[in-house]
Amino acid sequence: MTSPHEIDPRALDDPRNVYPTDEEFYRSGRPADAALPEDRPRGGEPSTPLKRRGTWATVALVAGIVLLILVGIALFP
């Protein structure tokens, strides 16, 4: 089968066997203005600096988890 899309040579004259080229196929589902604006522009720094959680908040979170585990072990020995 030497024809594109591997069509049976006996069916080459059939009008239903008309296929678009790859460019036509992929262009058909795209809008005319296919360029999308960037949702995260490259370069530069953010307008406001990132605010991170403080050290004490992290220590309190870890201590709370450890305390929860210890209470669970104490209540269900």
mmCIF file of N, CA and C in Angstrom:
data_model
loop_
_atom_site.group_PDB
_atom_site.id
_atom_site.type_symbol
_atom_site.label_atom_id
_atom_site.label_comp_id
_atom_site.label_asym_id
_atom_site.label_seq_id
_atom_site.Cartn_x
_atom_site.Cartn_y
_atom_site.Cartn_z
ATOM 1 N N MET A 1 0.846 -1.171 0.000
ATOM 2 C CA MET A 1 0.000 0.000 0.000
ATOM 3 C C MET A 1 0.892 1.234 0.000
ATOM 4 N N THR A 2 1.066 1.804 -1.127
ATOM 5 C CA THR A 2 1.958 2.949 -1.278
ATOM 6 C C THR A 2 1.239 4.282 -1.163
ATOM 7 N N SER A 3 -0.076 4.284 -1.046
ATOM 8 C CA SER A 3 -0.814 5.537 -0.982
ATOM 9 C C SER A 3 -0.820 6.072 0.452
ATOM 10 N N PRO A 4 -1.036 7.367 0.618
ATOM 11 C CA PRO A 4 -1.087 7.913 1.970
ATOM 12 C C PRO A 4 -2.287 7.361 2.736
ATOM 13 N N HIS A 5 -2.151 7.302 4.041
ATOM 14 C CA HIS A 5 -3.196 6.822 4.945
ATOM 15 C C HIS A 5 -3.525 5.355 4.712
ATOM 16 N N GLU A 6 -2.718 4.665 3.965
ATOM 17 C CA GLU A 6 -2.858 3.238 3.708
ATOM 18 C C GLU A 6 -4.266 2.859 3.254
ATOM 19 N N ILE A 7 -4.739 3.535 2.234
ATOM 20 C CA ILE A 7 -6.046 3.252 1.654
ATOM 21 C C ILE A 7 -5.897 2.058 0.716
ATOM 22 N N ASP A 8 -6.855 1.202 0.737
ATOM 23 C CA ASP A 8 -6.859 0.058 -0.174
ATOM 24 C C ASP A 8 -6.838 0.579 -1.609
ATOM 25 N N PRO A 9 -5.885 0.151 -2.427
ATOM 26 C CA PRO A 9 -5.795 0.685 -3.794
ATOM 27 C C PRO A 9 -7.065 0.480 -4.619
ATOM 28 N N ARG A 10 -7.878 -0.492 -4.282
ATOM 29 C CA ARG A 10 -9.117 -0.702 -5.028
ATOM 30 C C ARG A 10 -10.143 0.381 -4.716
ATOM 31 N N ALA A 11 -9.960 1.114 -3.623
ATOM 32 C CA ALA A 11 -10.931 2.131 -3.229
ATOM 33 C C ALA A 11 -10.425 3.550 -3.464
ATOM 34 N N LEU A 12 -9.357 3.711 -4.235
ATOM 35 C CA LEU A 12 -8.805 5.044 -4.450
ATOM 36 C C LEU A 12 -9.760 5.968 -5.188
ATOM 37 N N ASP A 13 -10.633 5.431 -6.017
ATOM 38 C CA ASP A 13 -11.565 6.269 -6.775
ATOM 39 C C ASP A 13 -12.827 6.613 -5.980
ATOM 40 N N ASP A 14 -12.963 6.087 -4.792
ATOM 41 C CA ASP A 14 -14.145 6.348 -3.973
ATOM 42 C C ASP A 14 -14.065 7.785 -3.426
ATOM 43 N N PRO A 15 -15.099 8.620 -3.628
ATOM 44 C CA PRO A 15 -15.041 10.016 -3.163
ATOM 45 C C PRO A 15 -15.020 10.144 -1.634
ATOM 46 N N ARG A 16 -15.365 9.096 -0.914
ATOM 47 C CA ARG A 16 -15.312 9.165 0.548
ATOM 48 C C ARG A 16 -13.886 9.089 1.078
ATOM 49 N N ASN A 17 -12.943 8.705 0.253
ATOM 50 C CA ASN A 17 -11.558 8.567 0.689
ATOM 51 C C ASN A 17 -10.748 9.827 0.405
ATOM 52 N N VAL A 18 -11.296 10.953 0.772
ATOM 53 C CA VAL A 18 -10.581 12.221 0.637
ATOM 54 C C VAL A 18 -10.199 12.660 2.039
ATOM 55 N N TYR A 19 -8.925 12.748 2.296
ATOM 56 C CA TYR A 19 -8.441 13.092 3.626
ATOM 57 C C TYR A 19 -7.694 14.421 3.577
ATOM 58 N N PRO A 20 -7.851 15.240 4.612
ATOM 59 C CA PRO A 20 -7.104 16.501 4.640
ATOM 60 C C PRO A 20 -5.624 16.231 4.924
ATOM 61 N N THR A 21 -4.803 17.198 4.545
ATOM 62 C CA THR A 21 -3.381 17.082 4.878
ATOM 63 C C THR A 21 -3.228 17.283 6.383
ATOM 64 N N ASP A 22 -2.061 16.983 6.900
ATOM 65 C CA ASP A 22 -1.835 17.171 8.336
ATOM 66 C C ASP A 22 -2.024 18.634 8.744
ATOM 67 N N GLU A 23 -1.539 19.555 7.919
ATOM 68 C CA GLU A 23 -1.678 20.983 8.247
ATOM 69 C C GLU A 23 -3.151 21.389 8.298
ATOM 70 N N GLU A 24 -3.948 20.929 7.335
ATOM 71 C CA GLU A 24 -5.369 21.262 7.321
ATOM 72 C C GLU A 24 -6.084 20.640 8.515
ATOM 73 N N PHE A 25 -5.708 19.422 8.858
ATOM 74 C CA PHE A 25 -6.367 18.736 9.964
ATOM 75 C C PHE A 25 -6.122 19.463 11.287
ATOM 76 N N TYR A 26 -4.859 19.806 11.562
ATOM 77 C CA TYR A 26 -4.546 20.437 12.845
ATOM 78 C C TYR A 26 -4.978 21.897 12.889
ATOM 79 N N ARG A 27 -5.080 22.548 11.748
ATOM 80 C CA ARG A 27 -5.512 23.934 11.708
ATOM 81 C C ARG A 27 -7.023 24.043 11.900
ATOM 82 N N SER A 28 -7.785 23.007 11.582
ATOM 83 C CA SER A 28 -9.241 23.096 11.599
ATOM 84 C C SER A 28 -9.810 23.286 12.997
ATOM 85 N N GLY A 29 -9.162 22.813 14.016
ATOM 86 C CA GLY A 29 -9.705 22.934 15.366
ATOM 87 C C GLY A 29 -9.181 24.118 16.139
ATOM 88 N N ARG A 30 -8.371 24.972 15.515
ATOM 89 C CA ARG A 30 -7.780 26.107 16.215
ATOM 90 C C ARG A 30 -8.462 27.395 15.806
ATOM 91 N N PRO A 31 -8.609 28.331 16.730
ATOM 92 C CA PRO A 31 -9.176 29.632 16.356
ATOM 93 C C PRO A 31 -8.183 30.418 15.490
ATOM 94 N N ALA A 32 -8.670 31.476 14.881
ATOM 95 C CA ALA A 32 -7.812 32.270 13.996
ATOM 96 C C ALA A 32 -6.681 32.925 14.775
ATOM 97 N N ASP A 33 -6.969 33.416 15.982
ATOM 98 C CA ASP A 33 -5.924 34.033 16.812
ATOM 99 C C ASP A 33 -5.519 33.033 17.895
ATOM 100 N N ALA A 34 -4.695 32.102 17.528
ATOM 101 C CA ALA A 34 -4.372 30.983 18.419
ATOM 102 C C ALA A 34 -3.364 31.335 19.493
ATOM 103 N N ALA A 35 -2.763 32.506 19.445
ATOM 104 C CA ALA A 35 -1.776 32.875 20.463
ATOM 105 C C ALA A 35 -2.503 33.250 21.745
ATOM 106 N N LEU A 36 -2.145 32.603 22.834
ATOM 107 C CA LEU A 36 -2.762 32.877 24.127
ATOM 108 C C LEU A 36 -1.842 33.764 24.958
ATOM 109 N N PRO A 37 -2.396 34.657 25.770
ATOM 110 C CA PRO A 37 -1.535 35.451 26.651
ATOM 111 C C PRO A 37 -0.928 34.557 27.722
ATOM 112 N N GLU A 38 0.253 34.910 28.159
ATOM 113 C CA GLU A 38 0.920 34.097 29.179
ATOM 114 C C GLU A 38 0.244 34.313 30.516
ATOM 115 N N ASP A 39 -0.025 33.218 31.212
ATOM 116 C CA ASP A 39 -0.619 33.354 32.534
ATOM 117 C C ASP A 39 0.462 33.596 33.590
ATOM 118 N N ARG A 40 1.691 33.215 33.300
ATOM 119 C CA ARG A 40 2.804 33.492 34.200
ATOM 120 C C ARG A 40 3.937 34.093 33.372
ATOM 121 N N PRO A 41 3.947 35.407 33.211
ATOM 122 C CA PRO A 41 4.985 36.009 32.381
ATOM 123 C C PRO A 41 6.377 35.678 32.899
ATOM 124 N N ARG A 42 7.284 35.482 31.973
ATOM 125 C CA ARG A 42 8.652 35.142 32.336
ATOM 126 C C ARG A 42 9.442 36.390 32.690
ATOM 127 N N GLY A 43 10.431 36.190 33.548
ATOM 128 C CA GLY A 43 11.345 37.270 33.872
ATOM 129 C C GLY A 43 10.803 38.194 34.942
ATOM 130 N N GLY A 44 11.701 38.934 35.529
ATOM 131 C CA GLY A 44 11.300 39.881 36.557
ATOM 132 C C GLY A 44 10.937 39.184 37.855
ATOM 133 N N GLU A 45 10.689 39.979 38.850
ATOM 134 C CA GLU A 45 10.294 39.441 40.151
ATOM 135 C C GLU A 45 8.835 39.773 40.404
ATOM 136 N N PRO A 46 8.195 39.029 41.281
ATOM 137 C CA PRO A 46 6.794 39.355 41.592
ATOM 138 C C PRO A 46 6.693 40.751 42.192
ATOM 139 N N SER A 47 5.543 41.384 42.004
ATOM 140 C CA SER A 47 5.381 42.755 42.483
ATOM 141 C C SER A 47 5.456 42.844 44.003
ATOM 142 N N THR A 48 4.944 41.833 44.687
ATOM 143 C CA THR A 48 5.055 41.799 46.145
ATOM 144 C C THR A 48 5.875 40.581 46.534
ATOM 145 N N PRO A 49 6.783 40.751 47.488
ATOM 146 C CA PRO A 49 7.596 39.596 47.889
ATOM 147 C C PRO A 49 6.730 38.525 48.556
ATOM 148 N N LEU A 50 7.138 37.276 48.401
ATOM 149 C CA LEU A 50 6.401 36.177 49.006
ATOM 150 C C LEU A 50 6.524 36.234 50.516
ATOM 151 N N LYS A 51 5.424 35.976 51.198
ATOM 152 C CA LYS A 51 5.443 35.977 52.651
ATOM 153 C C LYS A 51 5.423 34.534 53.117
ATOM 154 N N ARG A 52 6.441 34.184 53.863
ATOM 155 C CA ARG A 52 6.544 32.812 54.346
ATOM 156 C C ARG A 52 6.086 32.724 55.792
ATOM 157 N N ARG A 53 5.683 31.512 56.168
ATOM 158 C CA ARG A 53 5.256 31.264 57.532
ATOM 159 C C ARG A 53 6.449 31.431 58.457
ATOM 160 N N GLY A 54 6.218 31.991 59.627
ATOM 161 C CA GLY A 54 7.293 32.227 60.584
ATOM 162 C C GLY A 54 7.801 30.932 61.206
ATOM 163 N N THR A 55 8.957 31.027 61.832
ATOM 164 C CA THR A 55 9.577 29.863 62.466
ATOM 165 C C THR A 55 8.708 29.346 63.603
ATOM 166 N N TRP A 56 8.125 30.267 64.372
ATOM 167 C CA TRP A 56 7.317 29.834 65.518
ATOM 168 C C TRP A 56 6.065 29.087 65.073
ATOM 169 N N ALA A 57 5.501 29.476 63.978
ATOM 170 C CA ALA A 57 4.319 28.777 63.485
ATOM 171 C C ALA A 57 4.676 27.348 63.079
ATOM 172 N N THR A 58 5.830 27.162 62.486
ATOM 173 C CA THR A 58 6.271 25.825 62.090
ATOM 174 C C THR A 58 6.547 24.967 63.317
ATOM 175 N N VAL A 59 7.219 25.553 64.325
ATOM 176 C CA VAL A 59 7.511 24.820 65.564
ATOM 177 C C VAL A 59 6.212 24.434 66.258
ATOM 178 N N ALA A 60 5.233 25.335 66.286
ATOM 179 C CA ALA A 60 3.951 25.034 66.922
ATOM 180 C C ALA A 60 3.212 23.929 66.164
ATOM 181 N N LEU A 61 3.280 23.940 64.854
ATOM 182 C CA LEU A 61 2.624 22.899 64.067
ATOM 183 C C LEU A 61 3.247 21.534 64.334
ATOM 184 N N VAL A 62 4.564 21.444 64.346
ATOM 185 C CA VAL A 62 5.238 20.179 64.620
ATOM 186 C C VAL A 62 4.961 19.719 66.041
ATOM 187 N N ALA A 63 4.997 20.637 67.005
ATOM 188 C CA ALA A 63 4.716 20.287 68.409
ATOM 189 C C ALA A 63 3.280 19.787 68.560
ATOM 190 N N GLY A 64 2.334 20.407 67.852
ATOM 191 C CA GLY A 64 0.946 19.960 67.922
ATOM 192 C C GLY A 64 0.770 18.559 67.365
ATOM 193 N N ILE A 65 1.457 18.254 66.281
ATOM 194 C CA ILE A 65 1.361 16.910 65.705
ATOM 195 C C ILE A 65 1.968 15.876 66.643
ATOM 196 N N VAL A 66 3.119 16.190 67.226
ATOM 197 C CA VAL A 66 3.759 15.268 68.173
ATOM 198 C C VAL A 66 2.864 15.080 69.391
ATOM 199 N N LEU A 67 2.290 16.165 69.890
ATOM 200 C CA LEU A 67 1.391 16.073 71.051
ATOM 201 C C LEU A 67 0.161 15.226 70.723
ATOM 202 N N LEU A 68 -0.388 15.372 69.547
ATOM 203 C CA LEU A 68 -1.544 14.575 69.130
ATOM 204 C C LEU A 68 -1.193 13.092 69.087
ATOM 205 N N ILE A 69 -0.016 12.770 68.593
ATOM 206 C CA ILE A 69 0.417 11.377 68.547
ATOM 207 C C ILE A 69 0.605 10.828 69.956
ATOM 208 N N LEU A 70 1.216 11.598 70.832
ATOM 209 C CA LEU A 70 1.432 11.145 72.213
ATOM 210 C C LEU A 70 0.110 10.954 72.955
ATOM 211 N N VAL A 71 -0.830 11.849 72.759
ATOM 212 C CA VAL A 71 -2.151 11.707 73.406
ATOM 213 C C VAL A 71 -2.865 10.474 72.857
ATOM 214 N N GLY A 72 -2.750 10.235 71.568
ATOM 215 C CA GLY A 72 -3.354 9.037 70.977
ATOM 216 C C GLY A 72 -2.757 7.762 71.556
ATOM 217 N N ILE A 73 -1.455 7.740 71.753
ATOM 218 C CA ILE A 73 -0.806 6.556 72.347
ATOM 219 C C ILE A 73 -1.219 6.403 73.805
ATOM 220 N N ALA A 74 -1.335 7.531 74.539
ATOM 221 C CA ALA A 74 -1.692 7.461 75.972
ATOM 222 C C ALA A 74 -3.139 7.006 76.155
ATOM 223 N N LEU A 75 -4.038 7.422 75.273
ATOM 224 C CA LEU A 75 -5.440 7.048 75.433
ATOM 225 C C LEU A 75 -5.749 5.644 74.972
ATOM 226 N N PHE A 76 -4.990 5.138 74.030
ATOM 227 C CA PHE A 76 -5.218 3.796 73.498
ATOM 228 C C PHE A 76 -3.944 2.969 73.580
ATOM 229 N N PRO A 77 -3.601 2.545 74.811
ATOM 230 C CA PRO A 77 -2.334 1.806 74.967
ATOM 231 C C PRO A 77 -2.363 0.406 74.387
#
